Short mmCIF file of C-alpha atoms and ligand atoms in Angstrom, two decimals:
data_model
loop_
_atom_site.label_atom_id
_atom_site.label_comp_id
_atom_site.label_asym_id
_atom_site.label_seq_id
_atom_site.Cartn_x
_atom_site.Cartn_y
_atom_site.Cartn_z
CA UNK A 397 81.36 -24.05 -12.44
CA UNK A 398 78.31 -23.19 -10.43
CA UNK A 399 76.34 -20.01 -10.89
CA UNK A 400 76.04 -17.92 -7.76
CA UNK A 401 73.25 -18.54 -5.34
CA UNK A 402 70.88 -15.66 -5.98
CA UNK A 403 71.13 -16.36 -9.66
CA UNK A 404 69.88 -19.87 -8.96
CA UNK A 405 67.07 -18.49 -6.84
CA UNK A 406 65.23 -16.60 -9.54
CA UNK A 407 66.00 -19.30 -12.06
CA UNK A 408 64.50 -22.00 -9.89
CA UNK A 409 61.43 -19.95 -9.03
CA UNK A 410 60.85 -19.34 -12.71
CA UNK A 411 61.54 -22.99 -13.54
CA UNK A 412 59.01 -24.31 -11.04
CA UNK A 413 56.36 -21.79 -12.05
CA UNK A 414 56.93 -22.56 -15.72
CA UNK A 415 56.76 -26.33 -15.31
CA UNK A 416 53.67 -26.13 -13.11
CA UNK A 417 52.03 -23.89 -15.67
CA UNK A 418 52.80 -26.31 -18.49
CA UNK A 419 51.55 -29.23 -16.46
CA UNK A 420 48.30 -27.46 -15.60
CA UNK A 421 47.65 -26.36 -19.14
CA UNK A 422 47.80 -29.98 -20.26
CA UNK A 423 45.40 -31.08 -17.53
CA UNK A 424 41.77 -31.75 -18.28
CA UNK A 425 40.48 -29.43 -15.61
CA UNK A 426 42.19 -26.54 -17.32
CA UNK A 427 40.37 -27.25 -20.55
CA UNK A 428 37.03 -27.36 -18.77
CA UNK A 429 37.93 -24.24 -16.87
CA UNK A 430 38.82 -22.25 -19.98
CA UNK A 431 35.75 -23.51 -21.80
CA UNK A 432 33.47 -22.44 -18.98
CA UNK A 433 34.66 -18.85 -18.94
CA UNK A 434 35.13 -18.52 -22.66
CA UNK A 435 31.78 -20.19 -23.20
CA UNK A 436 30.12 -17.78 -20.80
CA UNK A 437 31.19 -14.83 -22.89
CA UNK A 438 30.17 -16.56 -26.11
CA UNK A 439 26.80 -17.33 -24.61
CA UNK A 440 26.25 -13.70 -23.65
CA UNK A 441 26.94 -12.57 -27.18
CA UNK A 442 24.72 -15.22 -28.68
CA UNK A 443 21.95 -14.29 -26.29
CA UNK A 444 22.31 -10.69 -27.39
CA UNK A 445 23.09 -9.30 -23.97
CA UNK A 446 24.99 -6.43 -25.52
CA UNK A 447 22.06 -5.29 -27.60
CA UNK A 448 19.31 -5.11 -25.06
CA UNK A 449 18.77 -2.09 -22.86
CA UNK A 450 17.67 -2.86 -19.35
CA UNK A 451 17.57 -0.33 -16.57
CA UNK A 452 20.28 1.86 -17.92
CA UNK A 453 22.97 -0.73 -18.41
CA UNK A 454 23.73 -1.22 -21.95
CA UNK A 455 26.12 -2.94 -24.24
CA UNK A 456 29.39 -4.19 -22.96
CA UNK A 457 29.12 -2.87 -19.43
CA UNK A 458 26.07 -5.01 -18.90
CA UNK A 459 27.84 -8.03 -20.34
CA UNK A 460 30.89 -7.49 -18.18
CA UNK A 461 28.74 -7.03 -15.10
CA UNK A 462 26.94 -10.30 -15.73
CA UNK A 463 30.24 -11.99 -16.41
CA UNK A 464 31.83 -10.85 -13.19
CA UNK A 465 28.79 -11.65 -11.10
CA UNK A 466 28.90 -15.24 -12.27
CA UNK A 467 32.67 -15.37 -12.01
CA UNK A 468 32.61 -14.22 -8.41
CA UNK A 469 30.56 -17.28 -7.61
CA UNK A 470 32.27 -19.98 -9.64
CA UNK A 471 35.89 -18.87 -9.77
CA UNK A 472 36.50 -19.46 -6.04
CA UNK A 473 35.22 -23.03 -6.11
CA UNK A 474 37.21 -23.73 -9.27
CA UNK A 475 40.39 -22.44 -7.69
CA UNK A 476 39.78 -24.25 -4.43
CA UNK A 477 38.97 -27.61 -6.00
CA UNK A 478 41.87 -27.64 -8.42
CA UNK A 479 44.49 -26.27 -6.07
CA UNK A 480 43.61 -27.57 -2.67
CA UNK A 481 45.32 -30.88 -3.38
CA UNK A 482 48.41 -29.53 -5.10
CA UNK A 483 50.90 -29.91 -2.28
CA UNK A 484 49.11 -32.57 -0.25
CA UNK A 485 48.56 -34.61 -3.41
CA UNK A 486 52.20 -34.44 -4.42
CA UNK A 487 53.13 -35.46 -0.92
CA UNK A 488 50.73 -38.43 -0.91
CA UNK A 489 51.98 -39.99 -4.09
CA UNK A 490 55.68 -39.40 -3.37
CA UNK A 491 56.22 -36.80 -6.06
CA UNK A 492 57.60 -34.44 -3.43
CA UNK A 493 60.03 -37.11 -2.26
CA UNK A 494 61.68 -37.11 -5.64
CA UNK A 495 61.28 -33.52 -6.78
CA UNK A 496 62.61 -32.14 -3.51
CA UNK A 497 65.72 -34.29 -3.65
CA UNK A 498 67.22 -31.63 -5.90
CA UNK A 499 68.88 -28.49 -4.56
CA UNK A 500 65.85 -26.26 -4.64
CA UNK A 501 64.89 -24.30 -1.56
CA UNK A 502 61.45 -24.82 -0.13
CA UNK A 503 60.77 -21.14 -0.66
CA UNK A 504 61.47 -21.40 -4.37
CA UNK A 505 59.41 -24.55 -4.65
CA UNK A 506 56.36 -23.27 -2.79
CA UNK A 507 56.21 -19.77 -4.25
CA UNK A 508 57.10 -21.04 -7.69
CA UNK A 509 54.09 -23.36 -7.51
CA UNK A 510 51.88 -20.48 -6.41
CA UNK A 511 53.03 -18.22 -9.22
CA UNK A 512 52.53 -20.96 -11.79
CA UNK A 513 49.08 -21.72 -10.45
CA UNK A 514 48.17 -18.06 -10.31
CA UNK A 515 48.92 -17.57 -13.98
CA UNK A 516 46.94 -20.71 -14.80
CA UNK A 517 43.80 -19.58 -13.04
CA UNK A 518 44.01 -15.89 -13.84
CA UNK A 519 44.76 -15.89 -17.53
CA UNK A 520 41.60 -17.67 -18.75
CA UNK A 521 39.23 -15.36 -16.86
CA UNK A 522 41.24 -12.38 -17.99
CA UNK A 523 41.36 -13.48 -21.62
CA UNK A 524 37.63 -14.12 -21.59
CA UNK A 525 37.17 -10.42 -20.75
CA UNK A 526 39.59 -9.35 -23.44
CA UNK A 527 37.71 -11.44 -25.97
CA UNK A 528 34.50 -9.78 -24.86
CA UNK A 529 36.01 -6.34 -25.34
CA UNK A 530 37.45 -7.15 -28.76
CA UNK A 531 34.24 -8.78 -29.90
CA UNK A 532 32.20 -5.90 -28.55
CA UNK A 533 34.40 -3.39 -30.35
CA UNK A 534 33.91 -5.27 -33.59
CA UNK A 535 30.18 -5.07 -33.08
CA UNK A 536 30.52 -1.35 -32.55
CA UNK A 537 29.77 -1.15 -28.86
CA UNK A 538 31.36 1.49 -26.63
CA UNK A 539 34.10 0.05 -24.54
CA UNK A 540 33.71 0.80 -20.83
CA UNK A 541 37.40 1.00 -19.98
CA UNK A 542 36.98 1.95 -16.35
CA UNK A 543 34.82 -1.09 -15.74
CA UNK A 544 37.22 -3.27 -17.67
CA UNK A 545 40.19 -2.15 -15.58
CA UNK A 546 38.28 -2.42 -12.33
CA UNK A 547 37.26 -5.99 -13.14
CA UNK A 548 40.77 -6.89 -14.21
CA UNK A 549 41.93 -5.79 -10.79
CA UNK A 550 39.06 -7.51 -8.99
CA UNK A 551 39.70 -10.82 -10.73
CA UNK A 552 43.37 -10.52 -9.88
CA UNK A 553 42.52 -9.97 -6.23
CA UNK A 554 39.88 -12.69 -6.24
CA UNK A 555 42.30 -15.21 -7.72
CA UNK A 556 45.00 -14.41 -5.21
CA UNK A 557 42.65 -14.54 -2.22
CA UNK A 558 41.37 -18.00 -3.02
CA UNK A 559 44.69 -19.30 -4.26
CA UNK A 560 46.22 -18.28 -0.93
CA UNK A 561 43.44 -20.01 0.97
CA UNK A 562 43.79 -23.12 -1.20
CA UNK A 563 47.55 -23.39 -0.68
CA UNK A 564 47.06 -22.84 3.01
CA UNK A 565 44.66 -25.79 3.19
CA UNK A 566 46.93 -27.85 0.97
CA UNK A 567 49.87 -27.35 3.29
CA UNK A 568 48.37 -29.14 6.28
CA UNK A 569 45.53 -31.35 5.11
CA UNK A 570 46.23 -35.09 5.13
CA UNK A 571 43.90 -36.64 2.59
CA UNK A 572 42.46 -35.43 -0.66
CA UNK A 573 38.87 -36.07 0.40
CA UNK A 574 39.23 -33.90 3.47
CA UNK A 575 40.85 -31.19 1.37
CA UNK A 576 37.92 -31.18 -1.02
CA UNK A 577 35.46 -31.16 1.86
CA UNK A 578 37.11 -28.15 3.46
CA UNK A 579 37.25 -26.36 0.11
CA UNK A 580 33.57 -26.87 -0.49
CA UNK A 581 32.67 -25.80 2.99
CA UNK A 582 34.65 -22.56 2.74
CA UNK A 583 33.01 -21.74 -0.54
CA UNK A 584 29.46 -22.28 0.69
CA UNK A 585 30.28 -20.50 3.92
CA UNK A 586 31.51 -17.36 2.18
CA UNK A 587 28.89 -17.55 -0.51
CA UNK A 588 25.82 -17.70 1.65
CA UNK A 589 26.13 -18.73 5.27
CA UNK A 590 27.68 -15.48 6.37
CA UNK A 591 24.96 -13.51 4.65
CA UNK A 592 22.19 -15.59 6.13
CA UNK A 593 23.66 -15.29 9.60
CA UNK A 594 24.14 -11.55 9.28
CA UNK A 595 20.68 -10.97 7.92
CA UNK A 596 19.14 -12.79 10.84
CA UNK A 597 21.27 -10.72 13.22
CA UNK A 598 20.18 -7.59 11.47
CA UNK A 599 16.51 -8.53 11.79
CA UNK A 600 16.87 -9.00 15.51
CA UNK A 601 17.91 -5.39 15.57
CA UNK A 602 20.21 -5.75 18.57
CA UNK A 603 23.34 -4.67 16.76
CA UNK A 604 23.96 -1.45 14.88
CA UNK A 605 23.84 -2.07 11.15
CA UNK A 606 27.26 -0.46 10.72
CA UNK A 607 28.78 -3.26 12.79
CA UNK A 608 27.02 -5.93 10.83
CA UNK A 609 28.09 -4.40 7.58
CA UNK A 610 31.71 -4.16 8.67
CA UNK A 611 31.59 -7.87 9.43
CA UNK A 612 30.09 -8.52 6.02
CA UNK A 613 32.98 -6.59 4.52
CA UNK A 614 35.49 -9.05 5.95
CA UNK A 615 34.12 -11.61 3.55
CA UNK A 616 36.07 -11.23 0.30
CA UNK A 617 33.15 -12.51 -1.75
CA UNK A 618 30.90 -9.78 -0.37
CA UNK A 619 33.57 -7.19 -1.12
CA UNK A 620 33.67 -8.34 -4.72
CA UNK A 621 29.92 -8.31 -5.03
CA UNK A 622 29.76 -4.71 -3.92
CA UNK A 623 32.82 -3.62 -5.86
CA UNK A 624 31.46 -5.12 -9.07
CA UNK A 625 28.56 -2.68 -9.11
CA UNK A 626 30.41 0.23 -7.54
CA UNK A 627 30.96 2.02 -10.83
CA UNK A 628 27.35 1.96 -11.82
CA UNK A 629 24.99 4.75 -10.98
CA UNK A 630 23.27 3.83 -7.71
CA UNK A 631 20.03 5.37 -8.94
CA UNK A 632 19.87 2.89 -11.76
CA UNK A 633 21.20 -0.18 -10.12
CA UNK A 634 19.29 -2.72 -8.20
CA UNK A 635 21.77 -3.22 -5.46
CA UNK A 636 21.33 -4.96 -2.18
CA UNK A 637 21.12 -3.04 1.11
CA UNK A 638 24.74 -3.81 1.97
CA UNK A 639 26.08 -2.45 -1.27
CA UNK A 640 23.89 0.60 -1.03
CA UNK A 641 24.97 1.31 2.51
CA UNK A 642 28.64 0.95 1.76
CA UNK A 643 28.71 2.92 -1.42
CA UNK A 644 26.72 5.57 0.35
CA UNK A 645 28.89 5.70 3.46
CA UNK A 646 32.33 5.26 1.96
CA UNK A 647 34.32 7.24 -0.52
CA UNK A 648 34.09 5.33 -3.78
CA UNK A 649 37.76 5.49 -4.71
CA UNK A 650 38.73 4.40 -1.23
CA UNK A 651 36.36 1.48 -1.39
CA UNK A 652 37.75 0.34 -4.73
CA UNK A 653 41.28 0.41 -3.38
CA UNK A 654 40.06 -1.61 -0.41
CA UNK A 655 38.21 -4.09 -2.59
CA UNK A 656 41.38 -4.94 -4.47
CA UNK A 657 43.93 -4.46 -1.71
CA UNK A 658 42.20 -6.39 1.05
CA UNK A 659 41.71 -9.71 -0.81
CA UNK A 660 45.24 -9.49 -2.17
CA UNK A 661 46.65 -9.10 1.32
CA UNK A 662 44.35 -11.81 2.62
CA UNK A 663 45.62 -14.22 -0.04
CA UNK A 664 49.22 -13.36 0.74
CA UNK A 665 48.69 -13.88 4.45
CA UNK A 666 47.10 -17.29 3.94
CA UNK A 667 49.78 -18.32 1.46
CA UNK A 668 52.47 -17.26 3.91
CA UNK A 669 50.88 -19.25 6.72
CA UNK A 670 50.76 -22.18 4.34
CA UNK A 671 54.47 -21.79 3.67
CA UNK A 672 55.31 -21.69 7.35
CA UNK A 673 53.38 -24.93 7.89
CA UNK A 674 54.94 -26.52 4.80
CA UNK A 675 58.38 -25.76 6.17
CA UNK A 676 57.65 -26.93 9.69
CA UNK A 677 56.10 -30.25 8.77
CA UNK A 678 57.75 -33.40 7.48
CA UNK A 679 58.01 -33.06 3.72
CA UNK A 680 56.99 -36.60 2.83
CA UNK B 1467 80.55 -37.17 4.99
CA UNK B 1468 77.31 -38.26 6.60
CA UNK B 1469 76.99 -38.26 10.38
CA UNK B 1470 73.90 -39.55 12.10
CA UNK B 1471 73.81 -38.87 15.82
CA UNK B 1472 71.29 -40.51 18.17
CA UNK B 1473 68.57 -40.07 15.60
CA UNK B 1474 65.03 -40.91 16.70
CA UNK B 1475 62.00 -40.51 14.47
CA UNK B 1476 58.49 -41.40 15.54
CA UNK B 1477 55.25 -41.47 13.59
CA UNK B 1478 52.58 -41.14 16.22
CA UNK B 1479 53.53 -43.74 18.79
CA UNK B 1480 55.42 -45.87 16.27
CA UNK B 1481 59.19 -45.53 16.56
CA UNK B 1482 60.63 -45.81 13.05
CA UNK B 1483 64.18 -44.85 13.96
CA UNK B 1484 65.31 -45.63 17.46
CA UNK B 1485 68.38 -43.73 18.57
CA UNK B 1486 70.42 -44.51 15.45
CA UNK B 1487 74.06 -43.47 15.40
CA UNK B 1488 76.03 -44.13 12.28
CA UNK B 1489 78.64 -42.58 10.04
CA UNK B 1490 79.33 -42.90 6.34
CA UNK B 1491 82.57 -41.65 4.88
CA UNK B 1492 84.16 -41.23 1.50
CA UNK B 1493 84.72 -44.51 -0.34
CA UNK B 1494 82.09 -46.27 1.75
CA UNK B 1495 79.88 -48.39 -0.39
CA UNK B 1496 77.12 -49.65 1.82
CA UNK B 1497 74.43 -52.29 1.52
CA UNK B 1498 71.61 -51.22 3.82
CA UNK B 1499 69.39 -54.20 4.61
CA UNK B 1500 66.63 -55.30 6.90
CA UNK B 1501 63.08 -56.58 6.95
CA UNK B 1502 60.16 -54.59 5.55
CA UNK B 1503 59.39 -51.74 7.89
CA UNK B 1504 62.81 -51.83 9.53
CA UNK B 1505 63.34 -48.11 8.94
CA UNK B 1506 65.66 -48.03 5.92
CA UNK B 1507 63.61 -45.57 3.89
CA UNK B 1508 63.03 -43.45 6.97
CA UNK B 1509 66.79 -43.26 7.54
CA UNK B 1510 67.41 -42.22 3.96
CA UNK B 1511 64.70 -39.61 4.03
CA UNK B 1512 66.24 -38.21 7.18
CA UNK B 1513 69.56 -37.85 5.38
CA UNK B 1514 67.73 -35.96 2.63
CA UNK B 1515 66.26 -33.63 5.25
CA UNK B 1516 62.62 -34.60 4.77
CA UNK B 1517 61.87 -35.45 8.38
CA UNK B 1518 62.10 -33.34 11.47
CA UNK B 1519 63.66 -35.74 13.97
CA UNK B 1520 62.19 -36.24 17.43
CA UNK B 1521 65.72 -36.19 18.77
CA UNK B 1522 69.26 -36.42 17.49
CA UNK B 1523 70.47 -34.98 14.22
CA UNK B 1524 71.98 -35.59 10.82
CA UNK B 1525 74.93 -33.75 9.33
CA UNK B 1526 75.97 -34.03 5.71
CA UNK B 1527 79.40 -32.55 5.04
CA UNK B 1528 78.86 -30.71 8.30
CA UNK B 1529 75.55 -29.17 7.27
CA UNK B 1530 72.07 -29.85 8.55
CA UNK B 1531 70.01 -31.16 5.62
CA UNK B 1532 66.89 -29.35 6.83
CA UNK B 1533 68.38 -25.90 7.41
CA UNK B 1534 70.90 -26.03 4.57
CA UNK B 1535 68.99 -28.21 2.17
CA UNK B 1536 70.26 -26.56 -0.99
CA UNK B 1537 73.90 -26.97 -0.01
CA UNK B 1538 73.39 -30.54 1.11
CA UNK B 1539 71.34 -31.68 -1.87
CA UNK B 1540 73.84 -30.30 -4.35
CA UNK B 1541 75.99 -33.22 -3.31
CA UNK B 1542 73.40 -35.99 -3.22
CA UNK B 1543 71.94 -38.12 -5.98
CA UNK B 1544 68.86 -40.08 -5.03
CA UNK B 1545 66.73 -42.77 -6.63
CA UNK B 1546 63.55 -43.49 -4.66
CA UNK B 1547 62.04 -46.87 -3.86
CA UNK B 1548 59.02 -46.27 -6.08
CA UNK B 1549 59.19 -43.99 -9.14
CA UNK B 1550 56.51 -41.38 -8.44
CA UNK B 1551 53.71 -40.55 -10.93
CA UNK B 1552 55.30 -37.29 -12.09
CA UNK B 1553 53.14 -35.67 -14.77
CA UNK B 1554 55.93 -33.71 -16.43
CA UNK B 1555 57.13 -34.96 -19.77
CA UNK B 1556 60.58 -36.53 -19.90
CA UNK B 1557 61.91 -33.42 -21.55
CA UNK B 1558 60.47 -31.22 -18.80
CA UNK B 1559 61.73 -33.49 -16.07
CA UNK B 1560 65.20 -33.32 -17.58
CA UNK B 1561 65.11 -29.53 -17.73
CA UNK B 1562 64.01 -29.51 -14.10
CA UNK B 1563 67.17 -31.41 -13.23
CA UNK B 1564 69.41 -29.52 -15.65
CA UNK B 1565 68.38 -26.09 -14.41
CA UNK B 1566 68.07 -26.82 -10.71
CA UNK B 1567 71.16 -28.93 -10.31
CA UNK B 1568 73.47 -27.70 -13.01
CA UNK B 1569 73.54 -31.09 -14.72
CA UNK B 1570 74.66 -31.62 -18.30
CA UNK B 1571 71.71 -32.83 -20.36
CA UNK B 1572 73.97 -34.73 -22.73
CA UNK B 1573 75.17 -36.73 -19.77
CA UNK B 1574 71.63 -37.77 -18.87
CA UNK B 1575 71.10 -38.87 -22.45
CA UNK B 1576 74.41 -40.70 -22.34
CA UNK B 1577 73.54 -42.69 -19.23
CA UNK B 1578 70.00 -43.32 -20.45
CA UNK B 1579 71.53 -44.76 -23.56
CA UNK B 1580 73.85 -46.91 -21.48
CA UNK B 1581 70.79 -48.15 -19.58
CA UNK B 1582 69.20 -48.97 -22.95
CA UNK B 1583 66.42 -46.48 -22.44
CA UNK B 1584 65.19 -44.94 -25.65
CA UNK B 1585 64.63 -41.32 -24.71
CA UNK B 1586 64.21 -39.91 -28.20
CA UNK B 1587 60.95 -41.75 -28.88
CA UNK B 1588 59.53 -40.86 -25.50
CA UNK B 1589 60.77 -37.33 -25.02
CA UNK B 1590 57.32 -35.73 -24.93
CA UNK B 1591 55.62 -38.54 -23.08
CA UNK B 1592 54.49 -37.99 -19.53
CA UNK B 1593 56.90 -39.59 -17.11
CA UNK B 1594 54.13 -41.56 -15.39
CA UNK B 1595 53.15 -43.17 -18.68
CA UNK B 1596 56.50 -44.95 -18.98
CA UNK B 1597 56.73 -48.55 -17.84
CA UNK B 1598 57.98 -49.17 -14.31
CA UNK B 1599 61.40 -50.25 -15.50
CA UNK B 1600 61.74 -47.35 -17.93
CA UNK B 1601 60.98 -44.91 -15.14
CA UNK B 1602 63.62 -46.44 -12.98
CA UNK B 1603 66.15 -46.34 -15.80
CA UNK B 1604 65.57 -42.64 -16.31
CA UNK B 1605 65.89 -41.87 -12.61
CA UNK B 1606 69.10 -43.89 -12.51
CA UNK B 1607 70.46 -42.03 -15.54
CA UNK B 1608 69.66 -38.73 -13.86
CA UNK B 1609 71.28 -39.80 -10.61
CA UNK B 1610 74.49 -40.75 -12.40
CA UNK B 1611 74.55 -37.62 -14.54
CA UNK B 1612 74.28 -35.45 -11.45
CA UNK B 1613 77.85 -36.33 -10.41
CA UNK B 1614 77.26 -36.11 -6.68
CA UNK B 1615 79.63 -37.19 -3.93
CA UNK B 1616 76.85 -39.09 -2.25
CA UNK B 1617 74.62 -41.50 -4.15
CA UNK B 1618 71.61 -43.07 -2.50
CA UNK B 1619 69.63 -45.86 -4.14
CA UNK B 1620 66.50 -47.05 -2.38
CA UNK B 1621 65.97 -50.46 -4.03
CA UNK B 1622 66.59 -49.15 -7.54
CA UNK B 1623 66.50 -52.51 -9.29
CA UNK B 1624 63.04 -53.67 -8.20
CA UNK B 1625 61.51 -53.21 -11.67
CA UNK B 1626 64.57 -53.87 -13.81
CA UNK B 1627 65.01 -56.92 -16.01
CA UNK B 1628 68.21 -58.95 -15.49
CA UNK B 1629 70.10 -57.25 -18.33
CA UNK B 1630 69.19 -53.82 -17.04
CA UNK B 1631 70.39 -54.81 -13.59
CA UNK B 1632 73.76 -55.75 -15.02
CA UNK B 1633 73.92 -52.43 -16.86
CA UNK B 1634 73.06 -50.64 -13.67
CA UNK B 1635 75.73 -52.33 -11.56
CA UNK B 1636 78.32 -51.86 -14.27
CA UNK B 1637 77.60 -48.12 -14.45
CA UNK B 1638 77.56 -47.69 -10.71
CA UNK B 1639 80.88 -49.46 -10.40
CA UNK B 1640 82.40 -47.07 -12.94
CA UNK B 1641 81.03 -44.06 -11.10
CA UNK B 1642 81.45 -44.82 -7.44
CA UNK B 1643 85.10 -44.20 -6.74
CA UNK B 1644 85.84 -41.48 -4.18
CA UNK B 1645 82.16 -41.36 -3.27
CA UNK B 1646 79.74 -42.50 -0.64
CA UNK B 1647 77.23 -44.94 -2.05
CA UNK B 1648 74.21 -46.34 -0.22
CA UNK B 1649 72.22 -49.24 -1.62
CA UNK B 1650 69.04 -50.22 0.12
CA UNK B 1651 68.48 -53.78 -0.93
CA UNK B 1652 66.87 -57.07 -0.08
CA UNK B 1653 69.27 -59.03 -2.28
CA UNK B 1654 72.77 -58.87 -0.91
CA UNK B 1655 74.15 -61.21 -3.56
CA UNK B 1656 73.42 -58.58 -6.21
CA UNK B 1657 75.49 -55.85 -4.65
CA UNK B 1658 78.02 -58.03 -2.85
CA UNK B 1659 80.79 -57.19 -5.30
CA UNK B 1660 80.13 -53.49 -5.09
CA UNK B 1661 79.93 -52.92 -1.39
CA UNK B 1662 82.55 -52.79 1.31
CA UNK B 1663 80.14 -52.45 4.20
CA UNK B 1664 76.93 -54.22 5.21
CA UNK B 1665 74.43 -52.73 7.61
CA UNK B 1666 71.37 -54.53 8.94
CA UNK B 1667 68.48 -52.69 10.49
CA UNK B 1668 65.59 -54.06 12.48
CA UNK B 1669 62.79 -52.27 14.32
CA UNK B 1670 64.40 -48.91 13.76
CA UNK B 1671 67.81 -49.88 15.07
CA UNK B 1672 71.10 -50.71 13.42
CA UNK B 1673 71.63 -54.29 14.52
CA UNK B 1674 74.85 -55.03 12.70
CA UNK B 1675 77.41 -53.00 10.82
CA UNK B 1676 80.38 -54.79 9.36
CA UNK B 1677 83.04 -54.00 6.83
CA UNK B 1678 83.85 -56.68 4.32
N1 ATP C 1903 54.92 -41.18 6.86
C1 ATP C 1903 54.75 -42.19 7.72
N2 ATP C 1903 53.72 -42.19 8.58
C2 ATP C 1903 53.53 -43.19 9.46
N3 ATP C 1903 54.34 -44.25 9.56
C3 ATP C 1903 55.39 -44.32 8.73
C4 ATP C 1903 55.65 -43.29 7.77
N4 ATP C 1903 56.77 -43.62 7.09
C5 ATP C 1903 57.16 -44.80 7.59
N5 ATP C 1903 56.36 -45.22 8.58
C6 ATP C 1903 56.52 -46.45 9.37
O1 ATP C 1903 57.86 -46.53 9.75
C7 ATP C 1903 58.32 -47.87 9.68
C8 ATP C 1903 59.58 -47.91 8.84
O2 ATP C 1903 59.24 -47.65 7.50
P1 ATP C 1903 60.32 -47.60 6.33
O3 ATP C 1903 59.62 -47.15 5.13
O4 ATP C 1903 61.49 -46.82 6.80
O5 ATP C 1903 60.71 -49.16 6.21
P2 ATP C 1903 61.71 -49.82 5.18
O6 ATP C 1903 62.82 -50.40 6.01
O7 ATP C 1903 62.09 -48.89 4.11
O8 ATP C 1903 60.82 -51.00 4.60
P3 ATP C 1903 60.74 -51.62 3.12
O9 ATP C 1903 61.79 -52.66 3.02
O10 ATP C 1903 59.39 -52.24 3.08
O11 ATP C 1903 60.90 -50.51 2.16
C9 ATP C 1903 57.17 -48.68 9.14
O12 ATP C 1903 56.55 -49.34 10.23
C10 ATP C 1903 56.24 -47.68 8.56
O13 ATP C 1903 54.90 -48.08 8.71
MG1 MG C 1904 61.74 -48.72 2.10
#
């Protein structure tokens, strides 16, 4: 007796996600990863970030802001490095040859892996924030719920954007070294090269700044940077010119929707491209 | 059951399968032989739908193994040439098979026991930490428990000690009636009693195909 096909579909998707999650959680990188983000929060508390008052930020909001600013920088490289070899690595060492000899569709396999990986990378950064909130509450700080929810959404979008990019790379790259190289390049590129290039363009003064800023906004990392401070009072915040311009020119609610929606869609598009390539290429 | 029509597969300029045409039917028990690099593994992987052929096609029970992989693979058991370094524990690997392929877990345990593989003591061990022979025993147990109409072994006995080989051939013999069985092997004498057909490949071509 065989269960019907659609029944198998969800079951297999869940199975693959679950097994990938279990496998990741046992891996050493996951331990390091959780320690880094958990440790960050612990460090902030020890350093007394919540107690000091600097330029109008206080308590937990300041802690969360510092947390997300660091996370925006290191989460992408973490995701890229740990994920960029997932499919290409399994192909290289013949794991795919065996695992795909069972009646599982490529769709279930690929998306199951993505879901499993997503949970692995998202939960630690999310839990670190929860711990911060709980700990802050115990210490009697006010809990800035709007910031908490915004950051929850931003981290979700950030994870999906870079996970999508990582799976995309993983689907076509031949060797692990090349995969790592590409991952590192993308990270540096989004982190600083784009900014440097745009700033030099801006200084030449040949292009309208609105154009340059729209280009900057295509960079998910820039979007996160601006979105992270969007809820703070612009009078009090030291924000860069880009952030100031955007928050000044754009409706705030609209920008927040964009800052979560755009990276999510970007991640999905990359992941889908990755799937198309995965399906088109030889599997082993 | 399996029809291979004018199948050509190239890797770059290297032709690994050169216009191969071949058919395997029910009750065929085949020894697939040939020098290293002759194209045996490539042929098997094509049957499993892993390669997009440069020309020609493969049909398994009338279905294309690439487009209808789920349907096709429901009927195939496969043991690869080298057990891969799967990081799942044995228990997890078994649930992967049980859930995806509707296999009875007790049956895997039964065949593992017949292969003298002690699963109980290793159940939470990572698969890749088992010894080479233990890995192969588990994959063989899984392949037998899956109860497929087509069984493909790509040199499954490479790491097995002589007793384990005997166990393996005994179990296969018990389980191969009314099926299509493919053994890739370099040692014909081992499978001679089991097979009724011998195929030699060389340079990507089938050079001889005789029934015995
Ligand atoms: N993924 C690949 N990329 C490039 N060349 C490949 C690939 N897979 C196989 N080949 C080449 O195709 C040829 C046939 O390889 P195959 O693995 O089918 O041989 P085989 O008959 O199984 O050999 P063996 O007895 O050593 O297992 C070899 O020359 C091999 O180098
Ligand atoms: Mg081979």
